[in-house]
mmCIF file of C-alpha atoms and ligand atoms in Angstrom:
data_model
loop_
_atom_site.group_PDB
_atom_site.id
_atom_site.type_symbol
_atom_site.label_atom_id
_atom_site.label_comp_id
_atom_site.label_asym_id
_atom_site.label_seq_id
_atom_site.Cartn_x
_atom_site.Cartn_y
_atom_site.Cartn_z
ATOM 1 C CA UNK A 1 22.431 -40.362 71.775
ATOM 2 C CA UNK A 2 22.060 -39.587 74.875
ATOM 3 C CA UNK A 3 25.616 -38.674 77.038
ATOM 4 C CA UNK A 4 25.373 -39.324 80.372
ATOM 5 C CA UNK A 5 27.184 -37.584 83.246
ATOM 6 C CA UNK A 6 27.437 -38.998 87.127
ATOM 7 C CA UNK A 7 27.069 -36.207 89.481
ATOM 8 C CA UNK A 8 28.939 -36.885 92.940
ATOM 9 C CA UNK A 9 28.445 -34.374 95.646
ATOM 10 C CA UNK A 10 30.099 -35.287 98.057
ATOM 11 C CA UNK A 11 31.259 -33.149 101.492
ATOM 12 C CA UNK A 12 30.875 -30.297 103.395
ATOM 13 C CA UNK A 13 31.238 -27.310 100.833
ATOM 14 C CA UNK A 14 30.263 -29.973 97.821
ATOM 15 C CA UNK A 15 26.847 -30.141 97.924
ATOM 16 C CA UNK A 16 26.319 -26.328 97.785
ATOM 17 C CA UNK A 17 29.076 -26.037 95.151
ATOM 18 C CA UNK A 18 27.769 -28.826 93.120
ATOM 19 C CA UNK A 19 24.349 -27.586 92.992
ATOM 20 C CA UNK A 20 24.893 -24.993 91.353
ATOM 21 C CA UNK A 21 26.973 -26.269 88.727
ATOM 22 C CA UNK A 22 24.587 -28.122 87.722
ATOM 23 C CA UNK A 23 21.850 -24.845 87.947
ATOM 24 C CA UNK A 24 25.013 -24.119 85.174
ATOM 25 C CA UNK A 25 24.908 -27.240 83.406
ATOM 26 C CA UNK A 26 20.971 -27.804 83.085
ATOM 27 C CA UNK A 27 20.728 -24.120 81.207
ATOM 28 C CA UNK A 28 24.063 -25.611 79.014
ATOM 29 C CA UNK A 29 22.691 -28.041 78.427
ATOM 30 C CA UNK A 30 19.386 -26.332 77.536
ATOM 31 C CA UNK A 31 20.311 -23.846 75.669
ATOM 32 C CA UNK A 32 23.075 -26.028 73.561
ATOM 33 C CA UNK A 33 20.938 -28.614 72.781
ATOM 34 C CA UNK A 34 23.341 -30.929 74.405
ATOM 35 C CA UNK A 35 21.055 -34.261 75.262
ATOM 36 C CA UNK A 36 22.788 -34.114 78.528
ATOM 37 C CA UNK A 37 21.073 -36.539 81.358
ATOM 38 C CA UNK A 38 22.422 -36.914 84.952
ATOM 39 C CA UNK A 39 22.195 -39.433 87.763
ATOM 40 C CA UNK A 40 23.636 -39.018 91.166
ATOM 41 C CA UNK A 41 25.826 -40.749 93.822
ATOM 42 C CA UNK A 42 27.874 -40.810 96.887
ATOM 43 C CA UNK A 43 31.425 -40.386 97.414
ATOM 44 C CA UNK A 44 33.590 -39.673 100.379
ATOM 45 C CA UNK A 45 31.834 -39.663 103.543
ATOM 46 C CA UNK A 46 28.484 -38.925 102.460
ATOM 47 C CA UNK A 47 28.802 -42.814 100.692
ATOM 48 C CA UNK A 48 30.581 -43.853 104.084
ATOM 49 C CA UNK A 49 27.246 -42.675 105.868
ATOM 50 C CA UNK A 50 25.168 -44.624 103.292
ATOM 51 C CA UNK A 51 27.064 -47.825 102.258
ATOM 52 C CA UNK A 52 29.740 -48.299 104.679
ATOM 53 C CA UNK A 53 32.184 -47.636 102.262
ATOM 54 C CA UNK A 54 33.796 -44.807 100.647
ATOM 55 C CA UNK A 55 32.580 -45.799 97.095
ATOM 56 C CA UNK A 56 30.369 -48.228 96.957
ATOM 57 C CA UNK A 57 30.845 -50.902 94.104
ATOM 58 C CA UNK A 58 27.486 -49.875 92.890
ATOM 59 C CA UNK A 59 28.697 -46.106 92.358
ATOM 60 C CA UNK A 60 32.161 -47.363 90.642
ATOM 61 C CA UNK A 61 29.809 -49.473 88.410
ATOM 62 C CA UNK A 62 27.588 -46.243 87.603
ATOM 63 C CA UNK A 63 30.861 -44.406 87.179
ATOM 64 C CA UNK A 64 32.408 -46.823 84.655
ATOM 65 C CA UNK A 65 28.892 -46.433 82.297
ATOM 66 C CA UNK A 66 28.436 -42.647 81.876
ATOM 67 C CA UNK A 67 30.949 -40.427 80.016
ATOM 68 C CA UNK A 68 31.470 -38.279 82.452
ATOM 69 C CA UNK A 69 31.837 -37.042 86.508
ATOM 70 C CA UNK A 70 31.218 -33.985 87.945
ATOM 71 C CA UNK A 71 32.191 -34.138 91.652
ATOM 72 C CA UNK A 72 32.265 -31.344 94.192
ATOM 73 C CA UNK A 73 34.803 -32.490 96.969
ATOM 74 C CA UNK A 74 35.414 -34.953 99.750
ATOM 75 C CA UNK A 75 36.223 -35.779 103.700
ATOM 76 C CA UNK A 76 35.113 -33.552 106.931
ATOM 77 C CA UNK A 77 36.342 -34.317 110.550
ATOM 78 C CA UNK A 78 33.474 -36.599 111.084
ATOM 79 C CA UNK A 79 34.916 -39.533 109.230
ATOM 80 C CA UNK A 80 38.133 -38.289 110.435
ATOM 81 C CA UNK A 81 38.899 -40.874 113.227
ATOM 82 C CA UNK A 82 38.009 -44.056 111.234
ATOM 83 C CA UNK A 83 40.005 -46.645 110.539
ATOM 84 C CA UNK A 84 41.665 -45.704 107.547
ATOM 85 C CA UNK A 85 41.496 -47.651 104.876
ATOM 86 C CA UNK A 86 38.358 -46.304 104.614
ATOM 87 C CA UNK A 87 38.605 -42.512 105.044
ATOM 88 C CA UNK A 88 36.847 -40.657 102.153
ATOM 89 C CA UNK A 89 40.207 -39.796 100.463
ATOM 90 C CA UNK A 90 40.144 -43.373 99.629
ATOM 91 C CA UNK A 91 37.078 -43.520 98.445
ATOM 92 C CA UNK A 92 38.739 -40.609 95.626
ATOM 93 C CA UNK A 93 42.137 -42.511 94.806
ATOM 94 C CA UNK A 94 39.696 -46.161 93.995
ATOM 95 C CA UNK A 95 38.059 -44.028 91.399
ATOM 96 C CA UNK A 96 40.321 -42.337 90.283
ATOM 97 C CA UNK A 97 42.721 -45.229 89.339
ATOM 98 C CA UNK A 98 39.577 -47.731 88.598
ATOM 99 C CA UNK A 99 38.647 -45.078 85.692
ATOM 100 C CA UNK A 100 42.726 -44.876 84.669
ATOM 101 C CA UNK A 101 42.001 -41.259 84.923
ATOM 102 C CA UNK A 102 45.514 -40.395 84.567
ATOM 103 C CA UNK A 103 45.720 -37.098 83.356
ATOM 104 C CA UNK A 104 44.828 -34.512 85.618
ATOM 105 C CA UNK A 105 44.515 -30.641 84.075
ATOM 106 C CA UNK A 106 44.741 -28.385 86.731
ATOM 107 C CA UNK A 107 45.007 -24.610 84.934
ATOM 108 C CA UNK A 108 45.913 -21.522 86.384
ATOM 109 C CA UNK A 109 43.995 -18.690 85.620
ATOM 110 C CA UNK A 110 43.604 -15.306 86.132
ATOM 111 C CA UNK A 111 40.795 -13.030 85.703
ATOM 112 C CA UNK A 112 42.025 -9.534 85.418
ATOM 113 C CA UNK A 113 39.133 -8.584 87.459
ATOM 114 C CA UNK A 114 40.543 -10.999 90.708
ATOM 115 C CA UNK A 115 44.158 -9.082 90.292
ATOM 116 C CA UNK A 116 43.753 -7.738 93.641
ATOM 117 C CA UNK A 117 42.708 -10.866 95.151
ATOM 118 C CA UNK A 118 46.086 -12.768 94.411
ATOM 119 C CA UNK A 119 48.493 -11.841 97.314
ATOM 120 C CA UNK A 120 51.845 -11.277 94.974
ATOM 121 C CA UNK A 121 51.553 -7.688 93.238
ATOM 122 C CA UNK A 122 49.262 -7.379 89.946
ATOM 123 C CA UNK A 123 52.372 -6.780 87.674
ATOM 124 C CA UNK A 124 53.898 -10.228 88.784
ATOM 125 C CA UNK A 125 50.609 -12.287 88.003
ATOM 126 C CA UNK A 126 48.403 -10.032 85.739
ATOM 127 C CA UNK A 127 47.268 -12.408 82.859
ATOM 128 C CA UNK A 128 48.620 -15.331 84.540
ATOM 129 C CA UNK A 129 47.796 -18.821 82.266
ATOM 130 C CA UNK A 130 49.651 -22.302 83.717
ATOM 131 C CA UNK A 131 48.302 -24.881 83.015
ATOM 132 C CA UNK A 132 49.590 -27.775 85.660
ATOM 133 C CA UNK A 133 49.771 -31.319 84.379
ATOM 134 C CA UNK A 134 49.751 -33.825 87.087
ATOM 135 C CA UNK A 135 50.486 -37.893 86.980
ATOM 136 C CA UNK A 136 47.210 -39.153 88.709
ATOM 137 C CA UNK A 137 47.109 -42.359 88.967
ATOM 138 C CA UNK A 138 50.393 -44.077 89.967
ATOM 139 C CA UNK A 139 53.690 -42.741 92.280
ATOM 140 C CA UNK A 140 53.446 -42.596 96.018
ATOM 141 C CA UNK A 141 49.801 -42.196 95.748
ATOM 142 C CA UNK A 142 49.743 -45.834 95.249
ATOM 143 C CA UNK A 143 52.571 -47.104 95.142
ATOM 144 C CA UNK A 144 53.258 -50.882 97.685
ATOM 145 C CA UNK A 145 54.878 -51.021 99.495
ATOM 146 C CA UNK A 146 53.453 -48.699 101.803
ATOM 147 C CA UNK A 147 52.898 -49.573 105.843
ATOM 148 C CA UNK A 148 53.532 -48.879 109.206
ATOM 149 C CA UNK A 149 55.215 -51.542 111.180
ATOM 150 C CA UNK A 150 56.880 -51.681 114.747
ATOM 151 C CA UNK A 151 60.550 -52.250 114.228
ATOM 152 C CA UNK A 152 63.257 -52.521 116.611
ATOM 153 C CA UNK A 153 60.125 -51.520 119.528
ATOM 154 C CA UNK A 154 59.388 -48.317 117.474
ATOM 155 C CA UNK A 155 56.765 -47.233 114.826
ATOM 156 C CA UNK A 156 58.112 -46.923 111.556
ATOM 157 C CA UNK A 157 55.982 -46.286 108.345
ATOM 158 C CA UNK A 158 56.962 -46.048 104.510
ATOM 159 C CA UNK A 159 55.614 -45.122 101.104
ATOM 160 C CA UNK A 160 56.720 -46.230 97.354
ATOM 161 C CA UNK A 161 57.325 -44.199 94.394
ATOM 162 C CA UNK A 162 57.809 -46.235 91.403
ATOM 163 C CA UNK A 163 57.463 -44.636 87.645
ATOM 164 C CA UNK A 164 56.975 -47.126 85.389
ATOM 165 C CA UNK A 165 58.280 -45.303 81.545
ATOM 166 C CA UNK A 166 54.873 -46.228 79.931
ATOM 167 C CA UNK A 167 53.087 -44.335 82.746
ATOM 168 C CA UNK A 168 55.690 -41.187 82.195
ATOM 169 C CA UNK A 169 55.208 -41.484 78.497
ATOM 170 C CA UNK A 170 51.752 -41.290 78.004
ATOM 171 C CA UNK A 171 51.457 -38.016 80.860
ATOM 172 C CA UNK A 172 54.641 -36.600 79.515
ATOM 173 C CA UNK A 173 52.350 -37.078 75.495
ATOM 174 C CA UNK A 174 49.453 -35.378 77.637
ATOM 175 C CA UNK A 175 51.843 -32.083 78.765
ATOM 176 C CA UNK A 176 54.025 -32.917 74.749
ATOM 177 C CA UNK A 177 50.085 -32.084 73.598
ATOM 178 C CA UNK A 178 48.607 -29.293 75.619
ATOM 179 C CA UNK A 179 51.765 -27.375 74.927
ATOM 180 C CA UNK A 180 51.575 -27.755 71.383
ATOM 181 C CA UNK A 181 47.880 -26.168 71.671
ATOM 182 C CA UNK A 182 49.281 -23.045 73.951
ATOM 183 C CA UNK A 183 52.401 -21.399 73.445
ATOM 184 C CA UNK A 184 54.956 -24.291 73.429
ATOM 185 C CA UNK A 185 56.878 -24.404 76.001
ATOM 186 C CA UNK A 186 56.751 -27.418 77.965
ATOM 187 C CA UNK A 187 58.210 -27.403 81.590
ATOM 188 C CA UNK A 188 58.868 -30.922 83.625
ATOM 189 C CA UNK A 189 59.501 -30.997 87.300
ATOM 190 C CA UNK A 190 61.116 -33.883 89.406
ATOM 191 C CA UNK A 191 63.588 -34.196 91.510
ATOM 192 C CA UNK A 192 66.386 -36.172 89.650
ATOM 193 C CA UNK A 193 68.956 -34.774 91.860
ATOM 194 C CA UNK A 194 68.128 -37.341 94.750
ATOM 195 C CA UNK A 195 64.969 -40.000 93.210
ATOM 196 C CA UNK A 196 65.303 -42.668 90.969
ATOM 197 C CA UNK A 197 62.250 -42.241 90.112
ATOM 198 C CA UNK A 198 62.459 -38.377 88.816
ATOM 199 C CA UNK A 199 65.705 -39.830 87.016
ATOM 200 C CA UNK A 200 63.836 -42.100 85.005
ATOM 201 C CA UNK A 201 61.377 -39.091 84.957
ATOM 202 C CA UNK A 202 63.487 -37.523 82.816
ATOM 203 C CA UNK A 203 65.069 -39.670 80.669
ATOM 204 C CA UNK A 204 61.592 -40.623 79.277
ATOM 205 C CA UNK A 205 60.682 -36.701 78.942
ATOM 206 C CA UNK A 206 63.589 -36.275 76.804
ATOM 207 C CA UNK A 207 63.064 -39.199 74.748
ATOM 208 C CA UNK A 208 59.194 -38.475 74.254
ATOM 209 C CA UNK A 209 60.482 -34.728 72.849
ATOM 210 C CA UNK A 210 61.564 -36.094 69.870
ATOM 211 C CA UNK A 211 58.401 -35.902 68.803
ATOM 212 C CA UNK A 212 57.846 -32.855 69.734
ATOM 213 C CA UNK A 213 60.481 -30.821 67.925
ATOM 214 C CA UNK A 214 58.107 -27.566 68.597
ATOM 215 C CA UNK A 215 57.748 -27.627 71.810
ATOM 216 C CA UNK A 216 60.339 -25.639 73.776
ATOM 217 C CA UNK A 217 61.484 -28.824 76.789
ATOM 218 C CA UNK A 218 62.706 -27.187 80.246
ATOM 219 C CA UNK A 219 63.624 -29.295 82.978
ATOM 220 C CA UNK A 220 62.984 -28.195 86.937
ATOM 221 C CA UNK A 221 64.016 -29.493 90.182
ATOM 222 C CA UNK A 222 60.714 -29.453 92.651
ATOM 223 C CA UNK A 223 62.053 -27.117 94.926
ATOM 224 C CA UNK A 224 63.183 -24.757 92.430
ATOM 225 C CA UNK A 225 59.966 -24.379 90.959
ATOM 226 C CA UNK A 226 57.831 -24.181 93.453
ATOM 227 C CA UNK A 227 60.455 -20.874 94.470
ATOM 228 C CA UNK A 228 59.205 -19.805 90.626
ATOM 229 C CA UNK A 229 55.849 -19.850 91.102
ATOM 230 C CA UNK A 230 56.034 -17.466 93.483
ATOM 231 C CA UNK A 231 59.206 -15.560 92.367
ATOM 232 C CA UNK A 232 57.874 -15.187 88.279
ATOM 233 C CA UNK A 233 54.896 -17.238 87.701
ATOM 234 C CA UNK A 234 54.056 -15.875 84.137
ATOM 235 C CA UNK A 235 57.720 -17.909 82.746
ATOM 236 C CA UNK A 236 56.158 -20.916 82.600
ATOM 237 C CA UNK A 237 53.152 -22.062 79.951
ATOM 238 C CA UNK A 238 52.331 -25.733 80.827
ATOM 239 C CA UNK A 239 53.851 -27.963 83.238
ATOM 240 C CA UNK A 240 54.367 -31.591 83.310
ATOM 241 C CA UNK A 241 54.923 -33.317 86.809
ATOM 242 C CA UNK A 242 54.414 -36.312 89.151
ATOM 243 C CA UNK A 243 51.387 -37.260 91.241
ATOM 244 C CA UNK A 244 52.683 -35.831 95.014
ATOM 245 C CA UNK A 245 54.469 -32.497 92.884
ATOM 246 C CA UNK A 246 51.611 -32.175 91.408
ATOM 247 C CA UNK A 247 49.342 -32.201 94.304
ATOM 248 C CA UNK A 248 51.687 -29.870 96.029
ATOM 249 C CA UNK A 249 51.982 -27.346 93.209
ATOM 250 C CA UNK A 250 48.677 -26.538 92.069
ATOM 251 C CA UNK A 251 47.788 -25.633 95.243
ATOM 252 C CA UNK A 252 50.140 -22.975 95.381
ATOM 253 C CA UNK A 253 49.469 -21.992 91.844
ATOM 254 C CA UNK A 254 45.941 -21.912 92.468
ATOM 255 C CA UNK A 255 46.630 -18.921 95.350
ATOM 256 C CA UNK A 256 48.644 -16.631 92.842
ATOM 257 C CA UNK A 257 45.200 -16.806 91.007
ATOM 258 C CA UNK A 258 43.648 -15.254 94.113
ATOM 259 C CA UNK A 259 42.258 -18.040 95.540
ATOM 260 C CA UNK A 260 41.846 -21.696 95.239
ATOM 261 C CA UNK A 261 37.712 -21.357 94.974
ATOM 262 C CA UNK A 262 38.678 -20.308 91.156
ATOM 263 C CA UNK A 263 40.113 -23.160 89.794
ATOM 264 C CA UNK A 264 38.611 -26.251 88.014
ATOM 265 C CA UNK A 265 40.156 -29.649 86.888
ATOM 266 C CA UNK A 266 39.896 -32.194 84.970
ATOM 267 C CA UNK A 267 40.921 -35.579 85.422
ATOM 268 C CA UNK A 268 40.652 -37.523 81.746
ATOM 269 C CA UNK A 269 41.718 -41.459 80.705
ATOM 270 C CA UNK A 270 43.380 -41.892 77.552
ATOM 271 C CA UNK A 271 39.870 -41.887 75.468
ATOM 272 C CA UNK A 272 38.981 -38.039 77.586
ATOM 273 C CA UNK A 273 35.823 -39.684 79.385
ATOM 274 C CA UNK A 274 36.841 -37.624 82.799
ATOM 275 C CA UNK A 275 35.988 -36.473 85.831
ATOM 276 C CA UNK A 276 35.493 -33.295 86.446
ATOM 277 C CA UNK A 277 36.199 -31.526 89.949
ATOM 278 C CA UNK A 278 37.451 -28.184 91.478
ATOM 279 C CA UNK A 279 41.377 -28.268 93.242
ATOM 280 C CA UNK A 280 39.510 -27.315 96.097
ATOM 281 C CA UNK A 281 38.889 -29.244 99.130
ATOM 282 C CA UNK A 282 35.380 -29.635 101.183
ATOM 283 C CA UNK A 283 35.864 -27.169 103.370
ATOM 284 C CA UNK A 284 33.910 -28.435 106.462
ATOM 285 C CA UNK A 285 34.764 -25.220 108.573
ATOM 286 C CA UNK A 286 32.628 -23.180 105.920
ATOM 287 C CA UNK A 287 30.153 -26.155 104.789
ATOM 288 C CA UNK A 288 26.452 -25.700 105.043
ATOM 289 C CA UNK A 289 26.951 -21.720 105.837
ATOM 290 C CA UNK A 290 25.787 -20.614 102.382
ATOM 291 C CA UNK A 291 29.445 -19.120 101.820
ATOM 292 C CA UNK A 292 31.625 -21.345 99.414
ATOM 293 C CA UNK A 293 32.389 -20.080 96.124
ATOM 294 C CA UNK A 294 30.512 -21.994 93.219
ATOM 295 C CA UNK A 295 33.182 -20.906 90.537
ATOM 296 C CA UNK A 296 35.734 -23.353 89.869
ATOM 297 C CA UNK A 297 32.997 -26.293 89.940
ATOM 298 C CA UNK A 298 30.669 -23.747 87.544
ATOM 299 C CA UNK A 299 34.317 -24.077 85.335
ATOM 300 C CA UNK A 300 35.129 -26.978 85.707
ATOM 301 C CA UNK A 301 31.523 -28.061 84.003
ATOM 302 C CA UNK A 302 32.991 -25.810 81.437
ATOM 303 C CA UNK A 303 35.773 -28.399 80.977
ATOM 304 C CA UNK A 304 33.912 -31.097 81.069
ATOM 305 C CA UNK A 305 32.083 -29.594 77.775
ATOM 306 C CA UNK A 306 34.994 -29.036 76.292
ATOM 307 C CA UNK A 307 37.164 -32.125 77.013
ATOM 308 C CA UNK A 308 34.755 -34.418 77.126
ATOM 309 C CA UNK A 309 31.306 -33.402 74.963
ATOM 310 C CA UNK A 310 33.775 -31.204 72.616
ATOM 311 C CA UNK A 311 31.447 -28.969 73.369
ATOM 312 C CA UNK A 312 33.827 -25.699 72.672
ATOM 313 C CA UNK A 313 30.806 -23.190 72.246
ATOM 314 C CA UNK A 314 29.021 -24.490 75.479
ATOM 315 C CA UNK A 315 31.925 -23.931 77.353
ATOM 316 C CA UNK A 316 33.562 -20.936 76.092
ATOM 317 C CA UNK A 317 29.858 -19.319 77.133
ATOM 318 C CA UNK A 318 30.113 -20.789 80.727
ATOM 319 C CA UNK A 319 33.548 -19.232 81.123
ATOM 320 C CA UNK A 320 31.953 -16.239 79.443
ATOM 321 C CA UNK A 321 29.488 -16.093 82.186
ATOM 322 C CA UNK A 322 31.640 -16.101 84.518
ATOM 323 C CA UNK A 323 33.876 -13.572 83.904
ATOM 324 C CA UNK A 324 30.390 -11.060 83.359
ATOM 325 C CA UNK A 325 29.840 -11.837 87.218
ATOM 326 C CA UNK A 326 33.447 -10.960 87.653
ATOM 327 C CA UNK A 327 32.773 -7.343 85.673
ATOM 328 C CA UNK A 328 29.468 -7.172 87.948
ATOM 329 C CA UNK A 329 31.538 -7.136 90.828
ATOM 330 C CA UNK A 330 29.744 -10.140 92.290
ATOM 331 C CA UNK A 331 32.241 -11.690 95.041
ATOM 332 C CA UNK A 332 32.149 -14.822 97.519
ATOM 333 C CA UNK A 333 34.309 -13.789 100.738
ATOM 334 C CA UNK A 334 37.201 -15.898 99.108
ATOM 335 C CA UNK A 335 38.001 -13.006 96.553
ATOM 336 C CA UNK A 336 36.316 -10.588 98.067
ATOM 337 C CA UNK A 337 38.428 -7.013 97.972
ATOM 338 C CA UNK A 338 37.322 -2.822 98.743
ATOM 339 C CA UNK A 339 34.300 -1.939 96.144
ATOM 340 C CA UNK A 340 32.430 -5.060 95.466
ATOM 341 C CA UNK A 341 29.468 -6.813 96.664
ATOM 342 C CA UNK A 342 29.839 -9.892 98.618
ATOM 343 C CA UNK A 343 27.540 -12.268 97.635
ATOM 344 C CA UNK A 344 26.922 -16.505 98.597
ATOM 345 C CA UNK A 345 26.665 -19.378 96.989
ATOM 346 C CA UNK A 346 23.772 -19.166 95.873
ATOM 347 C CA UNK A 347 23.534 -15.471 94.664
ATOM 348 C CA UNK A 348 26.919 -16.597 92.575
ATOM 349 C CA UNK A 349 25.444 -19.438 90.853
ATOM 350 C CA UNK A 350 22.321 -17.691 89.884
ATOM 351 C CA UNK A 351 24.327 -15.228 88.903
ATOM 352 C CA UNK A 352 25.890 -17.037 86.462
ATOM 353 C CA UNK A 353 23.074 -18.888 85.312
ATOM 354 C CA UNK A 354 21.503 -15.386 84.520
ATOM 355 C CA UNK A 355 25.113 -14.041 82.325
ATOM 356 C CA UNK A 356 24.293 -17.722 80.477
ATOM 357 C CA UNK A 357 20.760 -16.929 79.935
ATOM 358 C CA UNK A 358 21.535 -13.614 78.233
ATOM 359 C CA UNK A 359 24.812 -15.099 76.335
HETATM 360 C C1 IPM B 1 43.597 -33.029 95.100
HETATM 361 C C2 IPM B 1 43.515 -33.431 96.827
HETATM 362 C C3 IPM B 1 43.301 -34.893 96.880
HETATM 363 C C4 IPM B 1 44.888 -35.283 96.552
HETATM 364 C C5 IPM B 1 43.391 -35.670 98.220
HETATM 365 C C6 IPM B 1 42.195 -34.866 99.038
HETATM 366 C C7 IPM B 1 43.271 -37.320 98.331
HETATM 367 O O1 IPM B 1 44.296 -32.855 97.291
HETATM 368 O O2 IPM B 1 42.995 -33.441 94.362
HETATM 369 O O3 IPM B 1 44.591 -32.773 95.074
HETATM 370 O O4 IPM B 1 45.664 -35.395 96.979
HETATM 371 O O5 IPM B 1 45.189 -35.611 95.242
HETATM 372 MG MG1 MG B 2 45.405 -31.349 96.636
#
């Protein structure tokens, strides 16, 4: 039975990094006999240009039919002035929400070869391996009402941050389940000293904890968590948090590892159907120049094989190939350090393919 993957290159550096990830995917498919097929579509600015909206109904249909989605990145200056309701990012939020991809896994792992690329001291980050579990289809990103109005002669804008107990419970479970297969430590991040939604968050996480007696649970306010991440990041194993806090903390955690160009992500529904994308954006400043780091997208392919297709051996092999290429001293600009050899997007992708071929 063949399995289908929808490829959405998106905008900016999206098509360049996706091209490299697809090379790696195709080779893994062959080598491990995975029986995967791909179809391609548009999301974000590319979709606005072709269909007039950032996510066409036909693309959403396709996304519902396939087993997994591989996404590059969306957005760019070309669409910055477009009407708000059809901004490229709305397409991304819509596909996450329509597919019910509530569990966003963002691992921040420091490859030992990149210890120099981190802005923190090597002893603070060496061996770092954190997993951020971000709620992805609720909270302030989707809450209503949200609007900009005119009141008393001035503009006023507001957003809403709602969480229901079922939304909190299911993401908390993902956090605990992940902790169970790792080091059994879960830190729930909230702002319960101020926000009502965070107070409920904390209550529900405490309730779910009763089902996981082996997991050591802690709670941390988000401001402290942001500080602890740069002070002593290795105290964390799994962190679970809401949509907006997870957005911010995952960017912060990524830099501990040297570059956001190294961070993959998985966004899963209740049945492990998933969308896989690098954590970084479309980087319009370097788009089209062949400079972007394709490793986060390549590692996203590895996560896809692991979580949606249950192909751990193939997933491990891709990760090993990435590690080998770093051993060889190849670096894109974002992770470049002294004595290494700087390469472009395609050369990095080809090197991973070659390493995977030899494994
Ligand atoms: C991310 C991105 C998105 C988000 C943007 C592009 C809407 O920053 O995936 O982290 O905020 O979720
Ligand atoms: Mg973000």
